[in-house]
Short mmCIF file of C-alpha atoms in Angstrom, two decimals:
data_model
loop_
_atom_site.label_atom_id
_atom_site.label_comp_id
_atom_site.label_asym_id
_atom_site.label_seq_id
_atom_site.Cartn_x
_atom_site.Cartn_y
_atom_site.Cartn_z
CA UNK A 300 -33.76 25.30 27.45
CA UNK A 301 -33.88 22.13 29.44
CA UNK A 302 -33.74 19.88 26.42
CA UNK A 303 -32.27 20.11 22.96
CA UNK A 304 -35.42 18.54 21.54
CA UNK A 305 -36.10 19.61 18.00
CA UNK A 306 -38.24 22.71 17.96
CA UNK A 307 -40.01 21.40 14.95
CA UNK A 308 -40.79 18.00 16.40
CA UNK A 309 -44.52 18.53 15.94
CA UNK A 310 -44.15 19.60 12.32
CA UNK A 311 -45.17 17.03 9.73
CA UNK A 312 -42.50 15.64 7.39
CA UNK A 313 -41.91 17.35 4.08
CA UNK A 314 -43.94 16.14 1.11
CA UNK A 315 -44.00 16.27 -2.67
CA UNK A 316 -41.81 18.71 -4.54
CA UNK A 317 -40.64 20.41 -1.34
CA UNK A 318 -39.35 17.09 -0.01
CA UNK A 319 -37.59 16.34 -3.30
CA UNK A 320 -35.93 19.75 -3.50
CA UNK A 321 -34.93 19.67 0.16
CA UNK A 322 -33.44 16.19 -0.11
CA UNK A 323 -31.53 17.05 -3.29
CA UNK A 324 -30.22 20.29 -1.76
CA UNK A 325 -28.92 18.63 1.38
CA UNK A 326 -27.47 15.74 -0.64
CA UNK A 327 -25.79 18.16 -3.06
CA UNK A 328 -23.92 19.80 -0.20
CA UNK A 329 -22.85 16.39 1.09
CA UNK A 330 -21.75 15.29 -2.36
CA UNK A 331 -19.69 18.47 -2.77
CA UNK A 332 -18.01 17.89 0.59
CA UNK A 333 -17.11 14.22 0.01
CA UNK A 334 -16.06 14.95 -3.56
CA UNK A 335 -13.65 17.65 -2.40
CA UNK A 336 -11.89 15.26 -0.04
CA UNK A 337 -10.87 13.03 -2.97
CA UNK A 338 -10.81 15.36 -5.97
CA UNK A 339 -7.67 17.18 -4.80
CA UNK A 340 -5.67 13.97 -4.43
CA UNK A 341 -5.05 13.45 -8.15
CA UNK A 342 -4.20 17.13 -8.65
CA UNK A 343 -1.34 17.20 -6.12
CA UNK A 344 1.48 16.83 -8.73
CA UNK A 345 -0.04 19.68 -10.75
CA UNK A 346 -0.52 21.89 -7.68
CA UNK A 347 3.00 21.19 -6.41
CA UNK A 348 4.55 21.97 -9.79
CA UNK A 349 2.56 25.17 -10.25
CA UNK A 350 3.44 26.47 -6.78
CA UNK A 351 7.09 25.46 -7.12
CA UNK A 352 7.29 22.87 -4.34
CA UNK A 353 8.09 19.17 -4.16
CA UNK A 354 5.42 16.50 -4.38
CA UNK A 355 6.06 15.61 -0.71
CA UNK A 356 5.34 19.21 0.32
CA UNK A 357 2.26 19.12 -1.88
CA UNK A 358 0.79 16.23 0.11
CA UNK A 359 0.23 18.64 3.01
CA UNK A 360 -2.68 19.93 0.94
CA UNK A 361 -4.36 16.59 1.68
CA UNK A 362 -3.07 16.18 5.23
CA UNK A 363 -4.11 19.66 6.38
CA UNK A 364 -7.69 19.11 5.23
CA UNK A 365 -7.86 15.62 6.73
CA UNK A 366 -6.59 16.72 10.16
CA UNK A 367 -8.93 19.68 10.61
CA UNK A 368 -11.88 17.74 9.19
CA UNK A 369 -11.30 14.77 11.51
CA UNK A 370 -11.22 17.12 14.51
CA UNK A 371 -14.40 18.97 13.51
CA UNK A 372 -16.65 15.98 12.74
CA UNK A 373 -17.06 14.64 16.32
CA UNK A 374 -17.86 18.18 17.55
CA UNK A 375 -21.09 18.17 15.53
CA UNK A 376 -23.33 17.03 18.39
CA UNK A 377 -22.17 19.80 20.74
CA UNK A 378 -22.31 22.46 18.00
CA UNK A 379 -25.82 21.47 16.91
CA UNK A 380 -27.14 21.79 20.45
CA UNK A 381 -25.44 25.15 20.86
CA UNK A 382 -26.43 26.75 17.54
CA UNK A 383 -29.21 24.60 16.03
CA UNK A 384 -29.03 21.98 13.30
CA UNK A 385 -30.25 24.08 10.37
CA UNK A 386 -28.16 27.12 11.30
CA UNK A 387 -25.07 24.93 11.74
CA UNK A 388 -25.54 23.22 8.38
CA UNK A 389 -26.14 26.48 6.50
CA UNK A 390 -23.18 28.23 8.17
CA UNK A 391 -20.87 25.27 7.52
CA UNK A 392 -21.87 25.13 3.86
CA UNK A 393 -21.40 28.88 3.32
CA UNK A 394 -18.01 28.84 5.04
CA UNK A 395 -17.06 25.81 2.96
CA UNK A 396 -17.87 27.78 -0.20
CA UNK A 397 -15.75 30.72 1.04
CA UNK A 398 -12.84 28.44 1.98
CA UNK A 399 -13.03 26.72 -1.41
CA UNK A 400 -12.83 30.08 -3.18
CA UNK A 401 -9.85 31.07 -1.04
CA UNK A 402 -8.11 27.76 -1.87
CA UNK A 403 -8.46 28.55 -5.56
CA UNK A 404 -6.88 32.00 -5.10
CA UNK A 405 -3.88 30.73 -3.10
CA UNK A 406 -0.57 32.01 -4.48
CA UNK A 407 1.72 29.84 -2.37
CA UNK A 408 1.69 26.42 -0.76
CA UNK A 409 1.56 28.03 2.69
CA UNK A 410 -1.58 29.99 1.79
CA UNK A 411 -3.20 26.91 0.29
CA UNK A 412 -2.49 24.81 3.39
CA UNK A 413 -3.99 27.48 5.68
CA UNK A 414 -7.13 27.68 3.54
CA UNK A 415 -7.38 23.87 3.40
CA UNK A 416 -7.24 23.76 7.21
CA UNK A 417 -10.13 26.23 7.28
CA UNK A 418 -11.99 24.26 4.62
CA UNK A 419 -11.63 20.97 6.51
CA UNK A 420 -12.71 22.51 9.81
CA UNK A 421 -15.90 24.12 8.50
CA UNK A 422 -16.73 21.01 6.45
CA UNK A 423 -16.84 18.79 9.55
CA UNK A 424 -20.51 19.25 10.53
CA UNK A 425 -21.85 19.12 6.95
CA UNK A 426 -22.06 15.35 6.53
CA UNK A 427 -23.54 14.51 9.98
CA UNK A 428 -26.00 17.41 9.70
CA UNK A 429 -27.08 16.32 6.22
CA UNK A 430 -27.87 12.90 7.66
CA UNK A 431 -29.90 14.43 10.48
CA UNK A 432 -31.80 16.84 8.20
CA UNK A 433 -32.67 14.07 5.76
CA UNK A 434 -34.10 11.97 8.58
CA UNK A 435 -36.05 15.07 9.63
CA UNK A 436 -37.47 15.53 6.12
CA UNK A 437 -38.91 12.08 5.47
CA UNK A 438 -41.82 10.35 7.20
CA UNK A 439 -40.70 7.98 9.92
CA UNK A 440 -41.62 4.94 7.85
CA UNK A 441 -39.40 6.15 5.01
CA UNK A 442 -36.22 6.65 7.00
CA UNK A 443 -34.66 3.99 4.78
CA UNK A 444 -35.27 6.10 1.68
CA UNK A 445 -33.62 9.08 3.37
CA UNK A 446 -30.53 7.08 4.26
CA UNK A 447 -30.40 5.51 0.79
CA UNK A 448 -30.24 8.95 -0.77
CA UNK A 449 -27.54 9.99 1.69
CA UNK A 450 -25.50 6.83 1.11
CA UNK A 451 -25.45 7.37 -2.67
CA UNK A 452 -23.76 10.74 -2.29
CA UNK A 453 -21.29 9.42 0.28
CA UNK A 454 -20.22 6.35 -1.69
CA UNK A 455 -20.31 7.66 -5.26
CA UNK A 456 -18.37 10.88 -4.65
CA UNK A 457 -15.04 9.15 -3.82
CA UNK A 458 -15.31 7.24 -7.12
CA UNK A 459 -16.13 10.31 -9.21
CA UNK A 460 -13.63 12.58 -7.45
CA UNK A 461 -10.42 11.23 -9.03
CA UNK A 462 -12.00 11.18 -12.50
CA UNK A 463 -13.23 14.76 -12.25
CA UNK A 464 -10.03 15.97 -10.58
CA UNK A 465 -7.87 14.49 -13.32
CA UNK A 466 -10.07 15.88 -16.08
CA UNK A 467 -10.07 19.40 -14.60
CA UNK A 468 -6.30 19.34 -14.04
CA UNK A 469 -5.68 18.13 -17.60
CA UNK A 470 -8.06 20.50 -19.38
CA UNK A 471 -8.19 23.60 -17.18
CA UNK A 472 -6.12 24.61 -14.15
CA UNK A 473 -6.04 23.22 -10.63
CA UNK A 474 -7.88 26.17 -8.93
CA UNK A 475 -11.04 25.02 -10.71
CA UNK A 476 -11.21 21.90 -8.53
CA UNK A 477 -12.04 24.36 -5.75
CA UNK A 478 -13.97 26.96 -7.74
CA UNK A 479 -16.62 24.42 -8.83
CA UNK A 480 -17.74 24.28 -5.20
CA UNK A 481 -18.84 27.93 -5.28
CA UNK A 482 -21.96 27.72 -7.52
CA UNK A 483 -22.90 24.27 -6.19
CA UNK A 484 -22.54 25.39 -2.58
CA UNK A 485 -24.48 28.63 -3.04
CA UNK A 486 -27.30 26.78 -4.79
CA UNK A 487 -27.45 24.13 -2.05
CA UNK A 488 -27.35 26.78 0.68
CA UNK A 489 -30.13 28.91 -0.81
CA UNK A 490 -32.54 26.05 -1.44
CA UNK A 491 -31.80 24.39 1.93
CA UNK A 492 -32.37 27.61 3.87
CA UNK A 493 -35.57 28.34 1.96
CA UNK A 494 -37.04 24.97 2.91
CA UNK A 495 -35.59 24.35 6.37
CA UNK A 496 -35.43 27.81 7.98
CA UNK A 497 -38.73 27.23 9.80
CA UNK A 498 -37.64 23.80 11.01
CA UNK A 499 -34.78 24.93 13.22
CA UNK A 500 -33.99 22.89 16.32
CA UNK A 501 -34.00 24.26 19.83
CA UNK A 502 -30.68 25.34 21.31
CA UNK A 503 -29.20 25.51 24.76
CA UNK A 504 -26.10 27.14 26.15
CA UNK A 505 -23.56 24.49 27.01
CA UNK A 506 -20.22 25.05 28.74
CA UNK A 507 -17.20 24.46 26.54
CA UNK A 508 -15.27 21.33 27.49
CA UNK A 509 -11.89 22.97 26.89
CA UNK A 510 -9.84 20.08 28.30
CA UNK A 511 -11.72 17.52 26.20
CA UNK A 512 -11.44 19.71 23.11
CA UNK A 513 -7.70 20.19 23.63
CA UNK A 514 -7.12 16.48 24.07
CA UNK A 515 -9.28 15.76 20.99
CA UNK A 516 -7.23 18.15 18.85
CA UNK A 517 -3.97 16.71 20.20
CA UNK A 518 -4.58 13.02 19.57
CA UNK A 519 -6.49 13.35 16.31
CA UNK A 520 -3.94 15.74 14.78
CA UNK A 521 -1.08 13.44 15.81
CA UNK A 522 -2.83 10.33 14.52
CA UNK A 523 -3.90 11.88 11.21
CA UNK A 524 -0.45 13.30 10.45
CA UNK A 525 1.06 9.93 11.35
CA UNK A 526 -1.30 8.14 8.94
CA UNK A 527 -0.74 10.60 6.09
CA UNK A 528 3.05 10.84 6.47
CA UNK A 529 3.85 7.31 7.68
CA UNK A 530 4.50 5.77 4.28
CA UNK A 531 6.58 8.74 3.16
CA UNK A 532 8.74 8.63 6.34
CA UNK A 533 9.05 4.81 6.45
CA UNK A 534 6.70 4.44 9.41
CA UNK A 535 8.29 3.37 12.69
CA UNK A 536 11.80 3.69 11.32
CA UNK A 537 11.18 7.42 11.67
CA UNK A 538 11.56 9.21 14.99
CA UNK A 539 8.86 11.67 13.94
CA UNK A 540 6.33 8.88 13.38
CA UNK A 541 7.21 7.24 16.71
CA UNK A 542 6.75 10.56 18.52
CA UNK A 543 3.40 11.19 16.83
CA UNK A 544 2.16 7.68 17.66
CA UNK A 545 3.10 8.06 21.35
CA UNK A 546 1.35 11.44 21.54
CA UNK A 547 -1.73 9.98 19.79
CA UNK A 548 -1.98 6.99 22.15
CA UNK A 549 -1.43 8.98 25.36
CA UNK A 550 -3.77 11.76 24.19
CA UNK A 551 -6.46 9.22 23.28
CA UNK A 552 -6.28 7.45 26.65
CA UNK A 553 -6.53 10.71 28.60
CA UNK A 554 -9.33 11.85 26.29
CA UNK A 555 -11.37 8.71 27.03
CA UNK A 556 -10.83 9.09 30.79
CA UNK A 557 -11.74 12.77 30.80
CA UNK A 558 -14.82 12.49 28.56
CA UNK A 559 -16.19 9.60 30.56
CA UNK A 560 -16.36 11.71 33.72
CA UNK A 561 -17.06 15.15 32.22
CA UNK A 562 -20.59 16.45 32.89
CA UNK A 563 -20.80 18.22 29.50
CA UNK A 564 -18.44 16.23 27.24
CA UNK A 565 -17.44 17.62 23.88
CA UNK A 566 -18.04 14.10 22.46
CA UNK A 567 -20.82 11.90 23.84
CA UNK A 568 -19.11 8.55 24.30
CA UNK A 569 -22.15 7.18 26.17
CA UNK A 570 -23.62 6.38 22.74
CA UNK A 571 -21.44 3.29 22.68
CA UNK A 572 -23.58 1.83 25.44
CA UNK A 573 -26.21 1.28 22.74
CA UNK A 574 -25.67 -2.18 21.32
CA UNK A 575 -26.86 -1.31 17.82
CA UNK A 576 -24.79 1.86 17.70
CA UNK A 577 -21.61 0.02 18.67
CA UNK A 578 -22.12 -2.98 16.39
CA UNK A 579 -23.23 -0.82 13.48
CA UNK A 580 -20.29 1.58 13.85
CA UNK A 581 -17.80 -1.31 13.98
CA UNK A 582 -19.23 -2.99 10.87
CA UNK A 583 -19.68 0.24 8.91
CA UNK A 584 -16.35 1.82 9.82
CA UNK A 585 -14.13 -1.22 9.35
CA UNK A 586 -16.02 -2.13 6.18
CA UNK A 587 -15.55 1.42 4.88
CA UNK A 588 -11.84 1.22 5.76
CA UNK A 589 -11.47 -1.95 3.68
CA UNK A 590 -13.53 -0.42 0.85
CA UNK A 591 -11.56 2.84 0.86
CA UNK A 592 -8.18 1.10 0.98
CA UNK A 593 -9.10 -0.93 -2.07
CA UNK A 594 -10.39 1.99 -4.13
CA UNK A 595 -6.99 3.59 -3.50
CA UNK A 596 -5.00 0.49 -4.48
CA UNK A 597 -6.96 -0.53 -7.58
CA UNK A 598 -6.51 2.63 -9.71
CA UNK A 599 -2.86 2.91 -8.61
CA UNK A 600 -2.21 -0.65 -9.74
CA UNK A 601 -4.01 -0.10 -13.04
CA UNK A 602 -2.04 3.06 -13.78
CA UNK A 603 1.43 2.07 -12.59
CA UNK A 604 1.48 -1.58 -13.62
CA UNK A 605 -1.16 -2.18 -16.32
CA UNK A 606 -0.55 1.07 -18.25
CA UNK A 607 -4.03 2.54 -17.76
CA UNK A 608 -4.36 6.31 -17.96
CA UNK A 609 -5.99 8.16 -15.04
CA UNK A 610 -9.17 8.53 -17.06
CA UNK A 611 -9.23 4.84 -18.05
CA UNK A 612 -8.69 3.80 -14.43
CA UNK A 613 -11.52 6.05 -13.34
CA UNK A 614 -13.88 4.74 -16.00
CA UNK A 615 -13.05 1.17 -14.98
CA UNK A 616 -14.49 1.96 -11.54
CA UNK A 617 -17.43 4.06 -12.79
CA UNK A 618 -19.95 1.14 -12.88
CA UNK A 619 -19.72 1.02 -9.09
CA UNK A 620 -21.44 4.38 -8.85
CA UNK A 621 -23.89 3.61 -11.65
CA UNK A 622 -25.50 0.62 -9.94
CA UNK A 623 -25.33 2.22 -6.50
CA UNK A 624 -27.36 5.18 -7.79
CA UNK A 625 -29.89 2.92 -9.51
CA UNK A 626 -30.42 0.43 -6.69
CA UNK A 627 -30.09 2.48 -3.48
CA UNK A 628 -33.53 4.15 -3.79
CA UNK A 629 -35.15 0.73 -4.33
CA UNK A 630 -33.41 -0.62 -1.24
CA UNK A 631 -34.40 2.46 0.75
CA UNK A 632 -38.08 2.18 -0.17
CA UNK A 633 -38.28 -1.49 0.79
CA UNK A 634 -35.87 -1.79 3.71
CA UNK A 635 -38.72 -1.62 6.27
CA UNK A 636 -40.03 -4.90 4.89
CA UNK A 637 -36.95 -6.94 5.79
CA UNK A 638 -34.28 -7.37 8.42
CA UNK A 639 -31.63 -4.67 7.95
CA UNK A 640 -29.00 -7.10 9.24
CA UNK A 641 -29.80 -9.52 6.42
CA UNK A 642 -29.41 -6.77 3.82
CA UNK A 643 -26.10 -5.64 5.28
CA UNK A 644 -24.91 -9.25 5.33
CA UNK A 645 -25.75 -9.61 1.62
CA UNK A 646 -23.75 -6.46 0.95
CA UNK A 647 -20.71 -7.76 2.82
CA UNK A 648 -20.92 -11.13 1.07
CA UNK A 649 -20.95 -9.40 -2.32
CA UNK A 650 -18.01 -7.19 -1.29
CA UNK A 651 -16.14 -10.34 -0.30
CA UNK A 652 -16.92 -11.95 -3.67
CA UNK A 653 -15.81 -8.85 -5.60
CA UNK A 654 -12.53 -8.60 -3.73
CA UNK A 655 -11.89 -12.32 -4.17
CA UNK A 656 -12.40 -11.89 -7.92
CA UNK A 657 -9.84 -9.07 -7.89
CA UNK A 658 -7.41 -11.23 -5.92
CA UNK A 659 -7.24 -13.45 -9.04
CA UNK A 660 -6.11 -10.61 -11.34
CA UNK A 661 -2.99 -11.18 -13.45
CA UNK A 662 -0.78 -8.67 -15.23
CA UNK A 663 -2.50 -9.71 -18.47
CA UNK A 664 -6.02 -9.02 -17.24
CA UNK A 665 -8.35 -7.62 -19.91
CA UNK A 666 -10.65 -4.64 -19.46
CA UNK A 667 -13.83 -6.72 -19.12
CA UNK A 668 -12.44 -8.66 -16.18
CA UNK A 669 -11.40 -5.39 -14.55
CA UNK A 670 -14.84 -3.84 -15.04
CA UNK A 671 -17.00 -6.88 -14.18
CA UNK A 672 -16.28 -6.78 -10.41
CA UNK A 673 -17.11 -3.06 -10.45
CA UNK A 674 -20.57 -3.82 -11.85
CA UNK A 675 -21.14 -6.46 -9.15
CA UNK A 676 -19.81 -4.12 -6.45
CA UNK A 677 -22.57 -1.64 -7.28
CA UNK A 678 -25.06 -4.12 -5.80
CA UNK A 679 -23.01 -4.34 -2.60
CA UNK A 680 -22.81 -0.58 -2.21
CA UNK A 681 -26.58 -0.26 -2.53
CA UNK A 682 -27.01 -2.38 0.63
CA UNK A 683 -23.92 -1.18 2.50
CA UNK A 684 -24.60 2.22 4.04
CA UNK A 685 -28.39 2.29 4.29
CA UNK A 686 -29.11 -0.72 6.56
CA UNK A 687 -26.05 -0.13 8.72
CA UNK A 688 -26.89 3.55 9.18
CA UNK A 689 -30.42 2.62 10.25
CA UNK A 690 -28.99 0.08 12.71
CA UNK A 691 -26.70 2.76 14.14
CA UNK A 692 -29.53 5.28 14.58
CA UNK A 693 -32.17 2.84 15.86
CA UNK A 694 -33.30 3.30 19.45
CA UNK A 695 -31.74 6.77 19.83
CA UNK A 696 -33.59 9.83 21.08
CA UNK A 697 -34.08 12.69 18.56
CA UNK A 698 -31.62 14.94 20.40
CA UNK A 699 -28.97 12.21 20.23
CA UNK A 700 -29.04 11.88 16.45
CA UNK A 701 -26.66 14.77 15.57
CA UNK A 702 -24.09 13.52 18.10
CA UNK A 703 -24.53 9.92 16.92
CA UNK A 704 -24.17 10.96 13.29
CA UNK A 705 -21.09 13.03 14.06
CA UNK A 706 -19.42 10.32 16.13
CA UNK A 707 -20.21 7.48 13.71
CA UNK A 708 -19.03 9.51 10.72
CA UNK A 709 -15.86 10.46 12.59
CA UNK A 710 -15.01 6.80 13.26
CA UNK A 711 -15.84 5.96 9.63
CA UNK A 712 -13.59 8.72 8.23
CA UNK A 713 -10.81 7.73 10.63
CA UNK A 714 -11.06 4.09 9.53
CA UNK A 715 -10.98 5.27 5.91
CA UNK A 716 -7.64 6.94 6.65
CA UNK A 717 -6.39 3.78 8.35
CA UNK A 718 -7.56 1.69 5.42
CA UNK A 719 -5.77 3.86 2.87
CA UNK A 720 -2.51 3.97 4.83
CA UNK A 721 -2.49 0.28 5.72
CA UNK A 722 -3.40 -0.81 2.17
CA UNK A 723 -0.70 1.26 0.45
CA UNK A 724 1.96 0.29 3.00
CA UNK A 725 1.02 -3.39 2.89
CA UNK A 726 1.04 -3.30 -0.91
CA UNK A 727 4.60 -1.95 -0.92
CA UNK A 728 5.69 -4.54 1.62
CA UNK A 729 4.06 -7.52 -0.07
CA UNK A 730 5.30 -6.40 -3.50
CA UNK A 731 8.88 -6.22 -2.17
CA UNK A 732 8.49 -9.69 -0.64
CA UNK A 733 7.18 -11.19 -3.88
CA UNK A 734 9.92 -9.42 -5.84
CA UNK A 735 12.65 -10.99 -3.70
CA UNK A 736 11.01 -14.42 -3.94
CA UNK A 737 10.74 -14.20 -7.72
CA UNK A 738 14.35 -13.01 -8.01
CA UNK A 739 15.50 -16.19 -6.30
CA UNK A 740 14.51 -18.04 -9.47
CA UNK A 741 16.38 -15.67 -11.79
CA UNK A 742 19.68 -17.52 -12.05
CA UNK A 743 21.71 -19.49 -14.55
CA UNK A 744 20.38 -22.78 -13.18
CA UNK A 745 16.79 -21.96 -14.12
CA UNK A 746 16.16 -22.95 -17.76
CA UNK A 747 13.04 -20.76 -17.99
CA UNK A 748 15.06 -17.69 -17.02
CA UNK A 749 18.00 -18.48 -19.30
CA UNK A 750 15.71 -19.25 -22.28
CA UNK A 751 13.83 -15.99 -21.71
CA UNK A 752 17.03 -13.94 -21.61
CA UNK A 753 18.36 -15.71 -24.74
CA UNK A 754 15.12 -14.99 -26.63
CA UNK A 755 15.26 -11.30 -25.69
CA UNK A 756 18.83 -11.00 -26.94
CA UNK A 757 17.95 -12.79 -30.18
CA UNK A 758 15.38 -10.03 -30.76
CA UNK A 759 18.27 -7.57 -30.87
CA UNK A 760 18.38 -6.38 -27.28
CA UNK A 761 21.68 -5.96 -25.50
CA UNK A 762 22.35 -7.79 -22.26
CA UNK A 763 21.60 -4.65 -20.23
CA UNK A 764 18.40 -3.99 -22.15
CA UNK A 765 17.26 -7.59 -21.69
CA UNK A 766 17.94 -7.39 -17.96
CA UNK A 767 16.05 -4.09 -17.73
CA UNK A 768 13.05 -5.58 -19.55
CA UNK A 769 13.15 -8.64 -17.32
CA UNK A 770 13.30 -6.45 -14.20
CA UNK A 771 10.28 -4.47 -15.38
CA UNK A 772 8.32 -7.68 -16.00
CA UNK A 773 9.34 -8.98 -12.59
CA UNK A 774 8.25 -5.74 -10.88
CA UNK A 775 4.85 -5.85 -12.58
CA UNK A 776 4.34 -9.45 -11.48
CA UNK A 777 5.45 -8.67 -7.90
CA UNK A 778 3.15 -5.64 -7.65
CA UNK A 779 0.26 -7.66 -9.04
CA UNK A 780 0.83 -10.43 -6.50
CA UNK A 781 1.08 -7.80 -3.75
CA UNK A 782 -2.23 -6.25 -4.81
CA UNK A 783 -3.78 -9.74 -4.94
CA UNK A 784 -2.78 -10.23 -1.30
CA UNK A 785 -4.49 -6.99 -0.26
CA UNK A 786 -7.65 -7.90 -2.18
CA UNK A 787 -7.76 -11.39 -0.65
CA UNK A 788 -7.21 -10.16 2.92
CA UNK A 789 -9.95 -7.54 2.46
CA UNK A 790 -12.27 -10.23 1.11
CA UNK A 791 -11.79 -12.30 4.26
CA UNK A 792 -12.20 -9.19 6.41
CA UNK A 793 -15.70 -8.55 5.06
CA UNK A 794 -16.67 -12.11 5.96
CA UNK A 795 -15.44 -11.64 9.55
CA UNK A 796 -17.29 -8.32 9.91
CA UNK A 797 -20.60 -10.11 9.36
CA UNK A 798 -20.34 -11.22 13.01
CA UNK A 799 -20.46 -7.54 14.08
CA UNK A 800 -23.64 -7.06 12.07
CA UNK A 801 -25.39 -9.95 13.80
CA UNK A 802 -24.30 -8.64 17.19
CA UNK A 803 -27.00 -5.98 16.81
CA UNK A 804 -30.72 -6.27 17.52
CA UNK A 805 -33.17 -6.57 14.61
CA UNK A 806 -35.00 -3.41 13.47
CA UNK A 807 -37.02 -4.77 10.54
CA UNK A 808 -40.71 -4.05 10.10
CA UNK A 809 -42.28 -1.32 12.16
CA UNK A 810 -39.11 -0.85 14.20
CA UNK A 811 -36.97 0.06 11.19
CA UNK A 812 -37.15 3.84 11.51
CA UNK A 813 -35.27 5.73 14.16
CA UNK A 814 -37.30 5.67 17.36
CA UNK A 815 -39.20 8.86 17.90
CA UNK A 816 -36.96 10.71 15.56
CA UNK A 817 -38.24 10.11 12.11
CA UNK A 818 -39.87 13.41 11.29
CA UNK A 819 -38.74 16.51 13.05
#
């Protein structure tokens, strides 16, 4: 066909119970996908121990999924034109269910890694396609509601994942973190196919950009492995990391050059010519990177330094999801009445406030002061994804939406990986710096230090025991100060990113929905 215009473009949007079931089905598949990317993280020690490998080898369970998933996401636009949006989403979800089942049956770390590679690859199109199908389901004027529903699943799942993963690992066995995808995935697939099978998009045979695909695989795989293994291998003090970074940079440069001049590119980089797409992707992706880095640091700090259990750390972050779920639908229903840029700005200001509050944490922080910023952050999350996603999609043609969704989600996921790696590495570095600075004051000429050591020994501790207790206290203080630095920098980063938001054109009022692509 000459165009990849949606075959169902003349069909009216879904309504009533059919709309509700369709939206929940598509969102359920998205939730399952995002949940799986974080749920396995907390189970790595259990998986490694059960399969008889080291914890470092166990981390390949995460890396293998991340690499294949990052490669598959930007291919969504090409795949949807070749096979159709509905067919691609259904096939991806079914294969994801199969790969999840296979992961649960793995008898060795090698088998598990192979199945995780498969799982990550087939999961790639699910999130972008869910975004596209939701926009296709709702009336054009309610595109905000569609994106609000989508954003809830995308933001809440990373918060719930560690809690659920820890609970399953503690009370059952690690294969169940994969097995739970089977009934959820089959239910989502059946209901989605029942509702959307008559709303398939048109397809066209496109040549395969083999050079572009090869370069994409090369630079993304190198970059993702570098990000996941950098901290473990001491970053650029490792020859392996240096080699991976060189390959990633060279591969990326050649990829950009090739795709710019390729007639049928595997990734449509021309989308970045759209001012709203570029500004929205920058704000959303870098903001998500800062958000993701901090939701990695916070529970680690609570567990390793403040003696929280995994469950307690998870519950301390739970209010984030609670308010996001409650408020996102309200935002979605009313977003057409206001400037999306103003809403996104409010979200970034609240994120900045929350992170500044966390930058004031001390080692003696009580539970209320830990939980309070999480409650406030729920408001920020409700106005984070929805307005920015609408900005990204505004002004695009219907046939561009799958590619735009795939490319924007790819950049977001990549920035999430950067955010996690940079945050954990910077935390280690800043903690070590603060530790050395604090140690400078631990000498016989400091009366506070000498009085403290004398008091510990008067309590019956030996000199070695007193020194060990002092060292532990010092480490906690240094780690807390290091975490404070990360929180403060992230707070400032959200303020700076507001400029990217206001670099876009307004889409409030009647221009809020995606142009010509609201109801497919």
